[in-house]
mmCIF file of C-alpha atoms in Angstrom:
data_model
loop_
_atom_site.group_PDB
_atom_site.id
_atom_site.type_symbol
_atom_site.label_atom_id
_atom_site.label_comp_id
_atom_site.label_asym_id
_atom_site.label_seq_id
_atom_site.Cartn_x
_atom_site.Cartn_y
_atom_site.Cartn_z
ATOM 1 C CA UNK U 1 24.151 -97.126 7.727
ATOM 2 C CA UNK U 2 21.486 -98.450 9.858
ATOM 3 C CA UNK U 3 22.248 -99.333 13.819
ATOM 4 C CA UNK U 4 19.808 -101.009 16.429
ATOM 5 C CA UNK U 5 20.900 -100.363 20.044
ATOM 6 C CA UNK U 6 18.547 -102.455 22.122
ATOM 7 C CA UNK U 7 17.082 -100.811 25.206
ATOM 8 C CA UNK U 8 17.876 -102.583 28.518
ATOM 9 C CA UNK U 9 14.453 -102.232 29.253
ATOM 10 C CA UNK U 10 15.320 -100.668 33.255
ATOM 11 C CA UNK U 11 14.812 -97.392 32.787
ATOM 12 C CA UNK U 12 13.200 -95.238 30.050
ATOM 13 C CA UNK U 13 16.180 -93.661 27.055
ATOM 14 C CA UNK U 14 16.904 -91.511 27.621
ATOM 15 C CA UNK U 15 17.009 -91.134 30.639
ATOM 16 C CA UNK U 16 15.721 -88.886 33.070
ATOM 17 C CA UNK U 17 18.391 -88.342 35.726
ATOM 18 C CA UNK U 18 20.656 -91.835 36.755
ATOM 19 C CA UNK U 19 21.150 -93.998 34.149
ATOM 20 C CA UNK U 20 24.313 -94.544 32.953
ATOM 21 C CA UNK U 21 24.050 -97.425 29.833
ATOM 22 C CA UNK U 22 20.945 -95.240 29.355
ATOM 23 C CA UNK U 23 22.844 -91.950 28.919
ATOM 24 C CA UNK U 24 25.504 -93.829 26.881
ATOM 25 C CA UNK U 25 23.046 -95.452 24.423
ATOM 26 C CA UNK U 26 21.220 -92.234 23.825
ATOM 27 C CA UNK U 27 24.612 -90.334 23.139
ATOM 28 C CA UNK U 28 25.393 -92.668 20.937
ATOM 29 C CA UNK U 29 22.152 -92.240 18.816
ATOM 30 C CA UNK U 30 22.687 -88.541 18.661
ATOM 31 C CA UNK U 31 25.924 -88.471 17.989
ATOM 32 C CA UNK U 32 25.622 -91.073 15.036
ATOM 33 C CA UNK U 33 23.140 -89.594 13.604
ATOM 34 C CA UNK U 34 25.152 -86.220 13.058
ATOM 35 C CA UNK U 35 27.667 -88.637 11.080
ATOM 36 C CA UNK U 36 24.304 -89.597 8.724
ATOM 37 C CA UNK U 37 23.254 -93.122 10.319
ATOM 38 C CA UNK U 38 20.439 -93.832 11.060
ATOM 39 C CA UNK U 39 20.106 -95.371 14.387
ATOM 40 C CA UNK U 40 16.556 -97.060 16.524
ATOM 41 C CA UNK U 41 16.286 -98.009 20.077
ATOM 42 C CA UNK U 42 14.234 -101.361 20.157
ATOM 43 C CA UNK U 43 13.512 -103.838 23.220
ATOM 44 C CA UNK U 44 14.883 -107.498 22.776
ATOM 45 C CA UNK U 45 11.664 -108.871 21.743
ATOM 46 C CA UNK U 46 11.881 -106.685 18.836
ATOM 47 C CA UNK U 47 14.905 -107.745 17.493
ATOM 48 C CA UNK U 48 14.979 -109.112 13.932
ATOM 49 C CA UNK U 49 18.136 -109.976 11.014
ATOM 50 C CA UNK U 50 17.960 -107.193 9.365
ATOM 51 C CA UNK U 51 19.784 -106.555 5.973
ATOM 52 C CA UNK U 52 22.784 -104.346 6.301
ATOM 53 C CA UNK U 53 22.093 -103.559 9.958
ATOM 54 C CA UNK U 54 24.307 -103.680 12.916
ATOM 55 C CA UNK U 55 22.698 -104.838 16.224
ATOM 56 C CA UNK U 56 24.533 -103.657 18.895
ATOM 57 C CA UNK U 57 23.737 -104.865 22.547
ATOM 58 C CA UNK U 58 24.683 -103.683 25.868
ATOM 59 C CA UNK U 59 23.627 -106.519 28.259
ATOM 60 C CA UNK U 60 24.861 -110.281 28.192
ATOM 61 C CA UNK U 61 21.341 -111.786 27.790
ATOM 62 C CA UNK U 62 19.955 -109.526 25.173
ATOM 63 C CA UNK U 63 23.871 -111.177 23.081
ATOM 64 C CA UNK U 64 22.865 -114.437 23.942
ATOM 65 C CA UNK U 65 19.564 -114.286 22.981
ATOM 66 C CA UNK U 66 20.663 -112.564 19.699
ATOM 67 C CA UNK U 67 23.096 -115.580 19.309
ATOM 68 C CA UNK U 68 20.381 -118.198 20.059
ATOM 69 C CA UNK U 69 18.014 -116.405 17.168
ATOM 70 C CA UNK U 70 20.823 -116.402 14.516
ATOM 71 C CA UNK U 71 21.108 -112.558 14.971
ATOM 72 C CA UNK U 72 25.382 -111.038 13.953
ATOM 73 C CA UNK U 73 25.913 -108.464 17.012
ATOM 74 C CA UNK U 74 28.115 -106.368 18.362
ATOM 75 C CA UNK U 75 28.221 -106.159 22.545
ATOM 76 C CA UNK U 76 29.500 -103.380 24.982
ATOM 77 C CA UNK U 77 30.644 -104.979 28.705
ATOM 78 C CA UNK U 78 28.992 -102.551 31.313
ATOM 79 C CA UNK U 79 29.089 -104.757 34.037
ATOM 80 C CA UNK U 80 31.746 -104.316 36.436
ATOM 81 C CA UNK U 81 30.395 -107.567 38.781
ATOM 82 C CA UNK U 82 32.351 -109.830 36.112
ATOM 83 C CA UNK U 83 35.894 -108.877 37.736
ATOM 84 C CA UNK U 84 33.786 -108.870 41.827
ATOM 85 C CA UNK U 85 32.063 -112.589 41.193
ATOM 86 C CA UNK U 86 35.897 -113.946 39.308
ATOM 87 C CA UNK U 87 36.021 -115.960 36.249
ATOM 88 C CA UNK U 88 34.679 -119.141 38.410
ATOM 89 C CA UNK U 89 31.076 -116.836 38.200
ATOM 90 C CA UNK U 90 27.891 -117.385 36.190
ATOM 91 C CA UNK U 91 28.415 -113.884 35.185
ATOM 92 C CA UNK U 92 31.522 -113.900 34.075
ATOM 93 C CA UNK U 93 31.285 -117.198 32.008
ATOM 94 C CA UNK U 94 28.050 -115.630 30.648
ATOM 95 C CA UNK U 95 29.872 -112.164 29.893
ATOM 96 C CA UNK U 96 32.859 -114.389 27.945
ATOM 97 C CA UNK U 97 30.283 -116.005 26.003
ATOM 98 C CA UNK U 98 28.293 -112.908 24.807
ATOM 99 C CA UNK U 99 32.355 -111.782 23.891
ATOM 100 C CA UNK U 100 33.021 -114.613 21.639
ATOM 101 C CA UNK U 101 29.809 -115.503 19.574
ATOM 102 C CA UNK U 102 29.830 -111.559 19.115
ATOM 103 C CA UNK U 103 31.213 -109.839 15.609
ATOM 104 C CA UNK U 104 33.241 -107.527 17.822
ATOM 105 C CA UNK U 105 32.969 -106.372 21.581
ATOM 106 C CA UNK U 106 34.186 -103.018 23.453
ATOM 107 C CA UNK U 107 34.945 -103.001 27.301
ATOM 108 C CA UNK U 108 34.861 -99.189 28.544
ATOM 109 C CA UNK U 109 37.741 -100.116 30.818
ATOM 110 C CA UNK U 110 40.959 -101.439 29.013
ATOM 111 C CA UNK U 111 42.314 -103.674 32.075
ATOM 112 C CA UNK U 112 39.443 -105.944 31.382
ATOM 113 C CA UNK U 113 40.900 -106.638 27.984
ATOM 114 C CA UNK U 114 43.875 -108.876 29.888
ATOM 115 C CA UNK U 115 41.089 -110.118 32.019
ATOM 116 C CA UNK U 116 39.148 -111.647 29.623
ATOM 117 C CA UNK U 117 41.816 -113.510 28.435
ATOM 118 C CA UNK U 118 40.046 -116.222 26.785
ATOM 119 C CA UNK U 119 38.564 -114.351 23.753
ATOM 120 C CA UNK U 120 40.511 -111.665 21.016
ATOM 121 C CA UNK U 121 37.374 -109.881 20.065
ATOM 122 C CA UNK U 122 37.335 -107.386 22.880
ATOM 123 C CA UNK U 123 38.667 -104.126 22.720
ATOM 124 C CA UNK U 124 38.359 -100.741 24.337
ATOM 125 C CA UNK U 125 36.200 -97.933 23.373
ATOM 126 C CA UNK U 126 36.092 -94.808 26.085
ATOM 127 C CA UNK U 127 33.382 -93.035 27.325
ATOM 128 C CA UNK U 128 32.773 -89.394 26.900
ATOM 129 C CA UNK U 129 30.784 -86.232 27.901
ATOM 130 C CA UNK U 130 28.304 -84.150 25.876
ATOM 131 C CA UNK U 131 30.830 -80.860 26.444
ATOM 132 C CA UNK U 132 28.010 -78.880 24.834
ATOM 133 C CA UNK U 133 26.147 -79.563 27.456
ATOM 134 C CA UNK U 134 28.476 -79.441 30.323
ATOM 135 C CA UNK U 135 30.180 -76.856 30.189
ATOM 136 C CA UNK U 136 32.800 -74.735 32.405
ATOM 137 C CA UNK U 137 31.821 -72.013 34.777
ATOM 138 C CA UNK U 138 34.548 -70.537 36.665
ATOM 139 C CA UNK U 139 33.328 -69.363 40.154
ATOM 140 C CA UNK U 140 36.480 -69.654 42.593
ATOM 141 C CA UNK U 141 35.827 -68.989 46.017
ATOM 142 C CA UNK U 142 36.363 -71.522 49.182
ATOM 143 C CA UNK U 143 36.996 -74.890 48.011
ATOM 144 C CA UNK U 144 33.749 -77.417 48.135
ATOM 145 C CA UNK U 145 34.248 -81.236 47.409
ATOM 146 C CA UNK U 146 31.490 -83.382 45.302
ATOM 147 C CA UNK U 147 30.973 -86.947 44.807
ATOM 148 C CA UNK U 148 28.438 -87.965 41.927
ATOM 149 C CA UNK U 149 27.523 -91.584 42.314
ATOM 150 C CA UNK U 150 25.260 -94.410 42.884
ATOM 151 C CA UNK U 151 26.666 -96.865 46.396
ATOM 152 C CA UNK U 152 26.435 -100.167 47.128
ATOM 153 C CA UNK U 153 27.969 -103.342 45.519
ATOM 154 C CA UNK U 154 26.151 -106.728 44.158
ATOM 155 C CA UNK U 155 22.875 -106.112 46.347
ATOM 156 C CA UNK U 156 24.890 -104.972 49.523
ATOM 157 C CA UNK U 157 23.740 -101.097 49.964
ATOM 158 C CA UNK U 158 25.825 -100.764 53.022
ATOM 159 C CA UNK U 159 29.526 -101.532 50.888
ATOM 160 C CA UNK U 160 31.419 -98.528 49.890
ATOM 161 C CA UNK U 161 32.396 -99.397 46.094
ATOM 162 C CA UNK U 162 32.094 -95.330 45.161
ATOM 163 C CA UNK U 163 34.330 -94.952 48.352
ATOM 164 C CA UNK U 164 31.860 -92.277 50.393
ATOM 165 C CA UNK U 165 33.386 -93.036 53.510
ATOM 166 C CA UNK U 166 37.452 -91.727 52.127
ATOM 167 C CA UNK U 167 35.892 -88.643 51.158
ATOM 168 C CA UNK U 168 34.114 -87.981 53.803
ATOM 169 C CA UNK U 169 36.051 -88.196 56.214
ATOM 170 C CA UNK U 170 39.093 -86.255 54.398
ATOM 171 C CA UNK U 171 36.615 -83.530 54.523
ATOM 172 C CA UNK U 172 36.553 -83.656 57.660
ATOM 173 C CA UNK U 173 40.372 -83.746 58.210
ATOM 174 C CA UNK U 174 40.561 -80.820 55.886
ATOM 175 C CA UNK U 175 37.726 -78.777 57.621
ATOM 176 C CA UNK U 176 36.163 -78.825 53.625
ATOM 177 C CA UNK U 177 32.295 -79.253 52.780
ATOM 178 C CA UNK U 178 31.662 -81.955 51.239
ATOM 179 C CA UNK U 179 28.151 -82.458 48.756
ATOM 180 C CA UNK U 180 27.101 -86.266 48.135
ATOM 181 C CA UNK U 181 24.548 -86.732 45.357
ATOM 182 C CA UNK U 182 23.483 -89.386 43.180
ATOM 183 C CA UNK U 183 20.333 -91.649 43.114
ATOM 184 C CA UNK U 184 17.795 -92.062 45.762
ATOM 185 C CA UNK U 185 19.535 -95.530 46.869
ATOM 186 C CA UNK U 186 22.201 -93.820 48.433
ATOM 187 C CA UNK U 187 20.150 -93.300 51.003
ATOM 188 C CA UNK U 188 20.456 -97.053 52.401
ATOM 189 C CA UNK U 189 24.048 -96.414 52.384
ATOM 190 C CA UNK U 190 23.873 -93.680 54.809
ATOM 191 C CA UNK U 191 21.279 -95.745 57.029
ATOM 192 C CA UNK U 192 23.609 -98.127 57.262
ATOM 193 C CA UNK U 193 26.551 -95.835 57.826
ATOM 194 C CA UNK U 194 24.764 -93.378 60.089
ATOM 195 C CA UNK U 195 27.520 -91.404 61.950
ATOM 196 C CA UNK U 196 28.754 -90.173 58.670
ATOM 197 C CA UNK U 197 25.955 -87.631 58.740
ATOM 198 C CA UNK U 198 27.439 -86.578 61.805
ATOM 199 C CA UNK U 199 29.882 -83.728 60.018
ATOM 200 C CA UNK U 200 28.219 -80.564 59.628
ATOM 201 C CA UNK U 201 29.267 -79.402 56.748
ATOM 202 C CA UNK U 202 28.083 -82.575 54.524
ATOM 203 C CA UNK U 203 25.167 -82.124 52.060
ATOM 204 C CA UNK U 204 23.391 -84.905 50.339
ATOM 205 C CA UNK U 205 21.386 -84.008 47.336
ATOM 206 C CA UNK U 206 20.245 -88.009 46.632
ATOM 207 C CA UNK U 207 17.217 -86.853 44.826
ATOM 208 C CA UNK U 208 18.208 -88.680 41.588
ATOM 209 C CA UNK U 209 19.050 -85.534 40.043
ATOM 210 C CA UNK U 210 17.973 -83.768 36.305
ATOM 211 C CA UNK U 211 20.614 -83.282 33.707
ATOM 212 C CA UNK U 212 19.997 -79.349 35.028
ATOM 213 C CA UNK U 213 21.083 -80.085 38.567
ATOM 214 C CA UNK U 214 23.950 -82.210 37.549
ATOM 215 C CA UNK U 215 25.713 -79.438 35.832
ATOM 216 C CA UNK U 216 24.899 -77.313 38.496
ATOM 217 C CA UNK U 217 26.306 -79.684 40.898
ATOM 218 C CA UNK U 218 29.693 -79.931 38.808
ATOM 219 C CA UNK U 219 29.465 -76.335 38.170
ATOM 220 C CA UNK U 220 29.344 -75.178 42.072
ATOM 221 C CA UNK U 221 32.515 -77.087 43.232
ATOM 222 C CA UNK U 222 35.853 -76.955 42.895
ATOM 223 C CA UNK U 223 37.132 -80.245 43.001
ATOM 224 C CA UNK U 224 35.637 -83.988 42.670
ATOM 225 C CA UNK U 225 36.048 -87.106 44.287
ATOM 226 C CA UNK U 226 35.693 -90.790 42.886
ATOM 227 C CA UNK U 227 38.105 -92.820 45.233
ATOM 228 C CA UNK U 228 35.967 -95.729 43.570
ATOM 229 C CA UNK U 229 37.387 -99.188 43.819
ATOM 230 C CA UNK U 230 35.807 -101.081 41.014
ATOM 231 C CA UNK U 231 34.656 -99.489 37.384
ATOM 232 C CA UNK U 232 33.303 -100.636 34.536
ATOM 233 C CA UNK U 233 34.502 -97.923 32.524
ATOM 234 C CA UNK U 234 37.936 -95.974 33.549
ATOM 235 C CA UNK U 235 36.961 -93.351 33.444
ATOM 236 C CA UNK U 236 33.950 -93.408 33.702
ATOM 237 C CA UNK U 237 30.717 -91.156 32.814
ATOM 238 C CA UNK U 238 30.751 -88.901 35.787
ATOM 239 C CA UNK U 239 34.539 -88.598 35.387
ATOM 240 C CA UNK U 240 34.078 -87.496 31.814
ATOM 241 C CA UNK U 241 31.505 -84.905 32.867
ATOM 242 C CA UNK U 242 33.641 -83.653 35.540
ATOM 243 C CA UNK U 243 36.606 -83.383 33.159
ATOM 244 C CA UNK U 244 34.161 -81.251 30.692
ATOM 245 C CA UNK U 245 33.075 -78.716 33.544
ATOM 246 C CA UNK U 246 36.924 -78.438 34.208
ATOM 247 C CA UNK U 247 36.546 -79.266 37.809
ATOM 248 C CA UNK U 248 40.100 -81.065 39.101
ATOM 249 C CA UNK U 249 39.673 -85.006 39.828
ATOM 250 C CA UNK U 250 41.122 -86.857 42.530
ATOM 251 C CA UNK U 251 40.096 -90.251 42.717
ATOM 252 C CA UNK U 252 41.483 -93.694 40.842
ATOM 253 C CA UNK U 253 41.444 -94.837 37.248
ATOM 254 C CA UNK U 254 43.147 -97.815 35.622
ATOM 255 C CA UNK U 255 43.886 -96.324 31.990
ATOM 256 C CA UNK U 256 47.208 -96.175 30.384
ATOM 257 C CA UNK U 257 46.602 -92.637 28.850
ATOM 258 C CA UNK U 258 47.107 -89.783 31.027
ATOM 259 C CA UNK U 259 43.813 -87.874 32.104
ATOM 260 C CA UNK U 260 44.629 -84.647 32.493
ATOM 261 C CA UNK U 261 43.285 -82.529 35.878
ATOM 262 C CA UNK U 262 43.132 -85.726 37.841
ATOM 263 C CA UNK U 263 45.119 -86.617 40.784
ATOM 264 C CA UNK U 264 45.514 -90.581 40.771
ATOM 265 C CA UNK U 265 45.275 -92.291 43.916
ATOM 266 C CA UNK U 266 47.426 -94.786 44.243
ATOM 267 C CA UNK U 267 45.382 -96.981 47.086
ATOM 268 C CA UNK U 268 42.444 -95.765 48.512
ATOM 269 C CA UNK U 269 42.594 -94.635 51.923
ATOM 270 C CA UNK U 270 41.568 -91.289 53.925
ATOM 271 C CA UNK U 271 44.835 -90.400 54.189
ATOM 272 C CA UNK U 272 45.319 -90.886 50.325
ATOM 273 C CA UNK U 273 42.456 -88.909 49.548
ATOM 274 C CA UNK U 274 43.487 -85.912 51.866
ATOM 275 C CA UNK U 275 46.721 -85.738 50.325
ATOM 276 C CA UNK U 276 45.455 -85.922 46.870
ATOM 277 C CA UNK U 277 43.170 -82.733 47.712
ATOM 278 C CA UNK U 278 46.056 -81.204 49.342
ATOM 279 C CA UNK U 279 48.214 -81.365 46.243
ATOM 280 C CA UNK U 280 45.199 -80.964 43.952
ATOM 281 C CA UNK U 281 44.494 -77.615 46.040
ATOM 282 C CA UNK U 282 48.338 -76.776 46.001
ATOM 283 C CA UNK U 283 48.099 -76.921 41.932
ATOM 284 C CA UNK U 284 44.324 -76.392 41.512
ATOM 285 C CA UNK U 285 45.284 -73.725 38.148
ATOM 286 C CA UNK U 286 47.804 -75.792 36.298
ATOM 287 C CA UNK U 287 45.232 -78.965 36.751
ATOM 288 C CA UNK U 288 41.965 -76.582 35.872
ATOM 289 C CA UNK U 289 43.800 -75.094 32.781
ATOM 290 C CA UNK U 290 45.182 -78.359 31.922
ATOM 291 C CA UNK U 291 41.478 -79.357 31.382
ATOM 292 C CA UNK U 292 40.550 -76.901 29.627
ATOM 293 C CA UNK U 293 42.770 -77.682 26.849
ATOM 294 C CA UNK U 294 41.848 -80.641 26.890
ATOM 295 C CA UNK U 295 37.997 -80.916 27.480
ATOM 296 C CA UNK U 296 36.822 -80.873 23.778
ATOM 297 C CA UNK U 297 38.356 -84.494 23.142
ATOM 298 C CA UNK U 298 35.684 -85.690 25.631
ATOM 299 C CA UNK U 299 33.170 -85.515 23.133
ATOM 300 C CA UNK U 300 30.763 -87.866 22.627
ATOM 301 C CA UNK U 301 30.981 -86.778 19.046
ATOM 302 C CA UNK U 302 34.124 -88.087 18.930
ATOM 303 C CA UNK U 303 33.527 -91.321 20.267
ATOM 304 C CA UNK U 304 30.587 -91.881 17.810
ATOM 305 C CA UNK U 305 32.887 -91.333 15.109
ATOM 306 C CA UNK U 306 35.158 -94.149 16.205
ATOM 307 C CA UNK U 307 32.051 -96.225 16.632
ATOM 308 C CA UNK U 308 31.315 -95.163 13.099
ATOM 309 C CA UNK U 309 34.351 -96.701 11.817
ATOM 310 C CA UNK U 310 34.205 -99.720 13.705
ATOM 311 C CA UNK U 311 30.729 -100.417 12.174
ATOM 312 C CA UNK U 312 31.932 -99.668 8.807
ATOM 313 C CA UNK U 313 34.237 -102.187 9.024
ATOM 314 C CA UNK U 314 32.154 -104.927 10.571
ATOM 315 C CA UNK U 315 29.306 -104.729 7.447
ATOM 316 C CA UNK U 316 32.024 -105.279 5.268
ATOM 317 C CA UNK U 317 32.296 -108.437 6.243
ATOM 318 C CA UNK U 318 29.394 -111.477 4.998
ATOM 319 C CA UNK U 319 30.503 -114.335 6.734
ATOM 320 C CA UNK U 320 32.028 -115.989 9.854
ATOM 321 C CA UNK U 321 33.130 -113.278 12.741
ATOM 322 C CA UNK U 322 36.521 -115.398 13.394
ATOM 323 C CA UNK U 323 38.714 -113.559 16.259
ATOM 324 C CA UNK U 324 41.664 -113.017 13.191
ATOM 325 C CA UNK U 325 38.387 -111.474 11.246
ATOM 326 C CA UNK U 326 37.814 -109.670 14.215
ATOM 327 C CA UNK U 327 41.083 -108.254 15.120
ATOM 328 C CA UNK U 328 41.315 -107.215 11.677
ATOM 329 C CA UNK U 329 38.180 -105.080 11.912
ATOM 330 C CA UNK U 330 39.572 -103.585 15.229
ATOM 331 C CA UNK U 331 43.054 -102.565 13.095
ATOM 332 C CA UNK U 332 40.917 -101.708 9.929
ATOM 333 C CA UNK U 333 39.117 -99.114 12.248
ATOM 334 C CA UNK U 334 42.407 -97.693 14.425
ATOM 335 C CA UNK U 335 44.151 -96.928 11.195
ATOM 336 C CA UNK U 336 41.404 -94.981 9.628
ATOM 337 C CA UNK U 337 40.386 -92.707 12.658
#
């Protein structure tokens, strides 16, 4: 089977250090490729209708432009400003219209299913973690919080989506150190939000970090904060990472299926975060070993085989992409995983 993702042109696949559809798109290609498809990366302007070939696209106007040339795709939803703007947006409308003129689309986040309401073809496909890569290395000493994440909301550097502030600030209730990293943006937030820096014992490695410093990151802590308040993908990649290391979660996530490790906020406050650390710390070896059994179904080997399936199912079919059509490939694929 041939597959074209098609590159969102931002930032070079893979990637080297933040990039999350980046990361995603290049697991993907990996991972397929152990299951014997062949799979390109290709800009938009590259894009042709190919025999036998899925095109799959991760941004709405690379869908719409493969709608406007007469090209069948499939779409992933990355962008979490569809649910922040509302279904009176541009982006929303624009994101429900790359949905329905695709074969099939995948949100990373299964709450958006209800959202879009409007179209059947989207479904949920999770995220996942190379575990090969990330991998866990028990060194238990004096507890040490990390946040992993890029700030900052629809332009706004200064807004707290990733929810810095909360986890600061229980670290400093708790007496804990606290390490922010992430991309080089971050740093706005913090210019903004000065007097955070204020507590001694919080590091901020916003150097865009390597792959290399990542896991080192995940690695040299014992437990890991995402008190985020608005996802594309629940969880997310970081949270999948974090979940291969083995490193206990507390932070929020919107899936039905139980992720195990993770304390669950339910709102996000400083107080909430402090007490989900406290009971996190309280049961940090039943969480950790809880992990460990199940880090190996974070792979992204997995996930590619799902993906597999899906795409099986779509070439199989040489005509209109109905939604019945659709939710038929969606069952076609569940059943045979």
């Amino acid at each position: 089977m041939r597959i074209v993702h098609v590159a969102t042109g931002l930032i070079t696949i893979p990637p080297n250090g933040w990039g999350a559809v980046e990361r995603l798109t290049w697991e993907y290609k990996q991972s397929l490729e152990k299951l014997g498809d062949v799979v390109d990366i290709k800009y938009m302007n590259e894009l042709e209708k190919w025999p036998d070939t899925i095109v799959h696209t991760h941004l709405a106007n690379q869908a719409l432009y493969c709608r406007d040339k007469g090209i069948p795709y499939v779409y992933s939803l990355h962008d979490h400003h569809t649910e922040w703007y509302g279904k009176d947006s541009w982006v929303y409308k624009q994101n429900l219209e790359a949905m329905k003129h695709s074969i099939i689309s995948f949100t990373h986040a299964e709450y958006l299913i209800d959202y879009f309401s409007e179209t059947d073809k989207l479904f949920y496909l999770r995220h996942g973690a190379n575990t090969e890569f990330f991998t866990p290395d028990y060194r238990m000493g004096p507890h040490k919080l990390l946040m992993i994440a890029n700030n900052g909301l629809a332009g706004d550097s200064g807004f707290d989506r990733k929810g810095f502030r909360y986890g600061i600030e229980a670290a400093i209730e708790l007496n804990l150190p606290i390490t922010i990293a992430g991309h080089t943006d971050n740093q706005k937030f913090f210019d903004i939000h000065i007097e955070l820096l204020n507590y001694k014992k919080l590091t901020l490695k916003l150097t865009n970090p390597t792959d290399e410093e990542m896991k080192e990151l995940y690695q040299d802590h014992s437990i890991f904060l995402h008190p985020s308040m608005l996802e594309a993908g629940h969880p997310n990649l970081t949270l999948c990472e974090a979940a291969s290391v083995c490193i206990p979660i507390v932070g929020t996530y919107r899936g039905s299926k139980h992720f195990p490790g993770m304390w669950v906020l339910p709102n996000i406050s400083t107080e909430s975060v402090m007490h989900g650390i406290t009971e996190t710390i309280k049961t940090y070896e039943i969480r950790r070993n809880e992990m460990i059994e199940a880090r190996d179904s974070y792979s992204w080997d997995n996930v590619a085989k799902t993906l597999h399936k899906y795409y099986e199912n779509v070439l199989k079919i040489n005509e209109g992409y109905t939604s019945e059509r659709t939710k038929q490939l969606y069952i076609n694929a569940y059943d045979n995983i």
